[in-house]
Short mmCIF file of N, CA and C in Angstrom, two decimals:
data_model
loop_
_atom_site.label_atom_id
_atom_site.label_comp_id
_atom_site.label_asym_id
_atom_site.label_seq_id
_atom_site.Cartn_x
_atom_site.Cartn_y
_atom_site.Cartn_z
N MET A 1 0.81 -1.20 0.00
CA MET A 1 0.00 0.00 0.00
C MET A 1 0.85 1.26 0.00
N GLY A 2 2.00 1.24 0.69
CA GLY A 2 2.84 2.43 0.78
C GLY A 2 2.57 3.19 2.06
N THR A 3 3.33 4.23 2.23
CA THR A 3 3.20 5.05 3.43
C THR A 3 2.03 6.02 3.28
N PRO A 4 1.52 6.56 4.40
CA PRO A 4 0.44 7.55 4.30
C PRO A 4 0.82 8.74 3.43
N GLY A 5 2.09 9.16 3.51
CA GLY A 5 2.54 10.29 2.70
C GLY A 5 2.48 10.00 1.21
N ARG A 6 2.88 8.79 0.84
CA ARG A 6 2.83 8.40 -0.58
C ARG A 6 1.39 8.30 -1.07
N ARG A 7 0.52 7.76 -0.23
CA ARG A 7 -0.90 7.68 -0.62
C ARG A 7 -1.49 9.07 -0.77
N ALA A 8 -1.17 9.96 0.15
CA ALA A 8 -1.68 11.34 0.08
C ALA A 8 -1.18 12.03 -1.19
N ARG A 9 0.09 11.80 -1.52
CA ARG A 9 0.63 12.42 -2.73
C ARG A 9 -0.07 11.86 -3.97
N ALA A 10 -0.29 10.56 -4.01
CA ALA A 10 -0.97 9.95 -5.15
C ALA A 10 -2.38 10.51 -5.31
N ILE A 11 -3.07 10.70 -4.20
CA ILE A 11 -4.42 11.28 -4.24
C ILE A 11 -4.36 12.71 -4.76
N ALA A 12 -3.40 13.49 -4.27
CA ALA A 12 -3.26 14.88 -4.71
C ALA A 12 -2.94 14.97 -6.19
N VAL A 13 -2.04 14.10 -6.68
CA VAL A 13 -1.69 14.11 -8.10
C VAL A 13 -2.89 13.71 -8.94
N SER A 14 -3.66 12.73 -8.50
CA SER A 14 -4.86 12.32 -9.24
C SER A 14 -5.88 13.46 -9.29
N ALA A 15 -6.05 14.16 -8.17
CA ALA A 15 -6.99 15.28 -8.13
C ALA A 15 -6.52 16.40 -9.06
N LEU A 16 -5.23 16.68 -9.05
CA LEU A 16 -4.68 17.71 -9.93
C LEU A 16 -4.85 17.31 -11.39
N ALA A 17 -4.58 16.06 -11.70
CA ALA A 17 -4.74 15.58 -13.08
C ALA A 17 -6.18 15.73 -13.54
N ALA A 18 -7.14 15.48 -12.66
CA ALA A 18 -8.55 15.63 -13.02
C ALA A 18 -8.87 17.10 -13.32
N VAL A 19 -8.33 18.01 -12.52
CA VAL A 19 -8.56 19.44 -12.74
C VAL A 19 -7.95 19.90 -14.05
N LEU A 20 -6.78 19.37 -14.39
CA LEU A 20 -6.06 19.80 -15.59
C LEU A 20 -6.44 19.03 -16.84
N GLU A 21 -7.28 18.03 -16.72
CA GLU A 21 -7.66 17.19 -17.86
C GLU A 21 -8.15 18.06 -19.02
N GLY A 22 -7.57 17.84 -20.19
CA GLY A 22 -7.98 18.55 -21.39
C GLY A 22 -7.37 19.94 -21.54
N ARG A 23 -6.68 20.43 -20.55
CA ARG A 23 -6.07 21.76 -20.64
C ARG A 23 -4.74 21.64 -21.38
N GLU A 24 -4.48 22.64 -22.21
CA GLU A 24 -3.22 22.64 -22.93
C GLU A 24 -2.22 23.64 -22.36
N VAL A 25 -2.72 24.67 -21.67
CA VAL A 25 -1.84 25.68 -21.10
C VAL A 25 -2.27 25.96 -19.66
N VAL A 26 -1.31 25.98 -18.77
CA VAL A 26 -1.54 26.35 -17.37
C VAL A 26 -0.54 27.46 -17.05
N VAL A 27 -1.03 28.58 -16.53
CA VAL A 27 -0.17 29.70 -16.18
C VAL A 27 -0.19 29.86 -14.66
N CYS A 28 0.99 29.89 -14.07
CA CYS A 28 1.13 30.15 -12.63
C CYS A 28 1.55 31.60 -12.47
N ALA A 29 0.67 32.42 -11.93
CA ALA A 29 0.94 33.85 -11.80
C ALA A 29 0.64 34.33 -10.39
N GLY A 30 1.23 35.44 -10.02
CA GLY A 30 0.99 36.04 -8.71
C GLY A 30 2.18 36.87 -8.30
N PRO A 31 2.10 37.50 -7.14
CA PRO A 31 3.21 38.33 -6.67
C PRO A 31 4.42 37.47 -6.28
N GLY A 32 5.53 38.11 -6.08
CA GLY A 32 6.75 37.40 -5.71
C GLY A 32 6.62 36.64 -4.41
N GLY A 33 7.22 35.45 -4.39
CA GLY A 33 7.30 34.68 -3.16
C GLY A 33 6.10 33.83 -2.80
N VAL A 34 5.16 33.65 -3.74
CA VAL A 34 3.96 32.85 -3.42
C VAL A 34 4.07 31.39 -3.86
N GLY A 35 5.16 31.03 -4.55
CA GLY A 35 5.35 29.64 -4.95
C GLY A 35 5.02 29.33 -6.40
N LYS A 36 5.04 30.33 -7.26
CA LYS A 36 4.71 30.11 -8.67
C LYS A 36 5.66 29.11 -9.33
N THR A 37 6.95 29.32 -9.15
CA THR A 37 7.93 28.45 -9.79
C THR A 37 7.87 27.04 -9.23
N THR A 38 7.77 26.92 -7.93
CA THR A 38 7.67 25.61 -7.30
C THR A 38 6.41 24.89 -7.76
N SER A 39 5.30 25.61 -7.83
CA SER A 39 4.04 25.02 -8.29
C SER A 39 4.14 24.58 -9.75
N ALA A 40 4.71 25.44 -10.60
CA ALA A 40 4.85 25.11 -12.02
C ALA A 40 5.71 23.86 -12.20
N ALA A 41 6.81 23.78 -11.47
CA ALA A 41 7.69 22.61 -11.57
C ALA A 41 6.97 21.36 -11.08
N ALA A 42 6.27 21.45 -9.97
CA ALA A 42 5.55 20.29 -9.42
C ALA A 42 4.45 19.83 -10.36
N ILE A 43 3.70 20.77 -10.91
CA ILE A 43 2.64 20.42 -11.86
C ILE A 43 3.25 19.77 -13.10
N GLY A 44 4.31 20.35 -13.63
CA GLY A 44 4.96 19.78 -14.81
C GLY A 44 5.48 18.38 -14.58
N LEU A 45 6.16 18.17 -13.47
CA LEU A 45 6.68 16.83 -13.16
C LEU A 45 5.56 15.82 -12.95
N ALA A 46 4.50 16.24 -12.26
CA ALA A 46 3.38 15.32 -12.00
C ALA A 46 2.68 14.93 -13.30
N MET A 47 2.47 15.89 -14.18
CA MET A 47 1.79 15.58 -15.44
C MET A 47 2.69 14.74 -16.35
N ALA A 48 3.99 15.03 -16.35
CA ALA A 48 4.92 14.21 -17.14
C ALA A 48 4.93 12.78 -16.64
N ALA A 49 4.88 12.60 -15.33
CA ALA A 49 4.86 11.25 -14.76
C ALA A 49 3.60 10.50 -15.17
N ARG A 50 2.54 11.23 -15.51
CA ARG A 50 1.30 10.60 -15.97
C ARG A 50 1.25 10.46 -17.49
N GLY A 51 2.39 10.74 -18.15
CA GLY A 51 2.46 10.53 -19.59
C GLY A 51 2.12 11.74 -20.44
N ARG A 52 1.87 12.89 -19.83
CA ARG A 52 1.55 14.10 -20.61
C ARG A 52 2.84 14.74 -21.11
N ARG A 53 2.77 15.36 -22.27
CA ARG A 53 3.90 16.15 -22.77
C ARG A 53 3.84 17.50 -22.09
N VAL A 54 4.95 17.93 -21.55
CA VAL A 54 4.98 19.13 -20.72
C VAL A 54 6.13 20.04 -21.11
N ALA A 55 5.88 21.33 -21.10
CA ALA A 55 6.94 22.34 -21.20
C ALA A 55 6.76 23.29 -20.03
N VAL A 56 7.81 23.48 -19.25
CA VAL A 56 7.78 24.43 -18.14
C VAL A 56 8.73 25.56 -18.52
N LEU A 57 8.20 26.78 -18.58
CA LEU A 57 8.98 27.93 -19.01
C LEU A 57 9.05 28.96 -17.89
N THR A 58 10.13 29.73 -17.89
CA THR A 58 10.27 30.81 -16.92
C THR A 58 10.93 32.01 -17.59
N ILE A 59 10.58 33.19 -17.11
CA ILE A 59 11.28 34.40 -17.55
C ILE A 59 12.10 34.98 -16.39
N ASP A 60 12.10 34.30 -15.27
CA ASP A 60 12.83 34.72 -14.08
C ASP A 60 14.31 34.39 -14.27
N PRO A 61 15.20 35.38 -14.16
CA PRO A 61 16.62 35.08 -14.34
C PRO A 61 17.24 34.30 -13.18
N ALA A 62 16.54 34.14 -12.09
CA ALA A 62 17.07 33.39 -10.95
C ALA A 62 17.06 31.89 -11.27
N ARG A 63 17.73 31.10 -10.46
CA ARG A 63 17.87 29.66 -10.69
C ARG A 63 16.76 28.84 -10.07
N ARG A 64 15.69 29.45 -9.63
CA ARG A 64 14.68 28.71 -8.88
C ARG A 64 14.06 27.55 -9.67
N LEU A 65 13.78 27.74 -10.96
CA LEU A 65 13.21 26.65 -11.74
C LEU A 65 14.22 25.51 -11.87
N ALA A 66 15.46 25.82 -12.13
CA ALA A 66 16.50 24.78 -12.20
C ALA A 66 16.56 24.02 -10.89
N ASP A 67 16.56 24.74 -9.78
CA ASP A 67 16.59 24.08 -8.47
C ASP A 67 15.37 23.19 -8.27
N SER A 68 14.18 23.68 -8.64
CA SER A 68 12.95 22.91 -8.46
C SER A 68 12.92 21.65 -9.29
N LEU A 69 13.58 21.69 -10.44
CA LEU A 69 13.62 20.52 -11.33
C LEU A 69 14.85 19.66 -11.10
N GLY A 70 15.70 20.05 -10.16
CA GLY A 70 16.90 19.27 -9.86
C GLY A 70 17.98 19.38 -10.92
N LEU A 71 18.06 20.52 -11.59
CA LEU A 71 19.04 20.73 -12.65
C LEU A 71 20.16 21.64 -12.16
N GLU A 72 21.34 21.47 -12.75
CA GLU A 72 22.47 22.35 -12.44
C GLU A 72 22.18 23.76 -12.92
N GLU A 73 21.65 23.87 -14.13
CA GLU A 73 21.37 25.18 -14.72
C GLU A 73 20.33 25.03 -15.81
N ILE A 74 19.74 26.15 -16.19
CA ILE A 74 18.82 26.18 -17.31
C ILE A 74 19.37 27.21 -18.29
N GLY A 75 19.57 26.80 -19.52
CA GLY A 75 20.04 27.72 -20.55
C GLY A 75 18.88 28.09 -21.46
N GLY A 76 19.22 28.59 -22.62
CA GLY A 76 18.20 29.00 -23.57
C GLY A 76 17.77 27.90 -24.52
N GLU A 77 18.21 26.69 -24.28
CA GLU A 77 17.90 25.57 -25.17
C GLU A 77 16.88 24.63 -24.54
N GLU A 78 16.09 23.98 -25.40
CA GLU A 78 15.15 22.95 -24.93
C GLU A 78 15.93 21.84 -24.25
N ARG A 79 15.33 21.29 -23.19
CA ARG A 79 16.03 20.25 -22.42
C ARG A 79 15.04 19.26 -21.85
N ARG A 80 15.34 17.98 -21.95
CA ARG A 80 14.47 16.94 -21.40
C ARG A 80 14.82 16.70 -19.93
N VAL A 81 13.77 16.60 -19.10
CA VAL A 81 13.93 16.30 -17.68
C VAL A 81 13.06 15.09 -17.38
N ASP A 82 13.66 14.02 -16.89
CA ASP A 82 12.87 12.83 -16.56
C ASP A 82 12.05 13.10 -15.30
N PRO A 83 10.76 12.67 -15.30
CA PRO A 83 9.89 12.92 -14.13
C PRO A 83 10.32 12.14 -12.90
#
């Protein structure tokens, strides 16, 4: 069955997938420091793990998206990230 944390995460990912079903674009917007980048990375990874094709983009020059995706750096080129 797994741990309670894993079950809770699976439920949350399933609920998120249901909300995003059929959507082609999701925009995470808001003021600084509210978790936009972290949310975008988590949504992208969760949807990719479910077999969806995903692109996560940022215009923020900081490394937060790279950190959230576990990358050393993000350049200007397309890059594959395994979920």
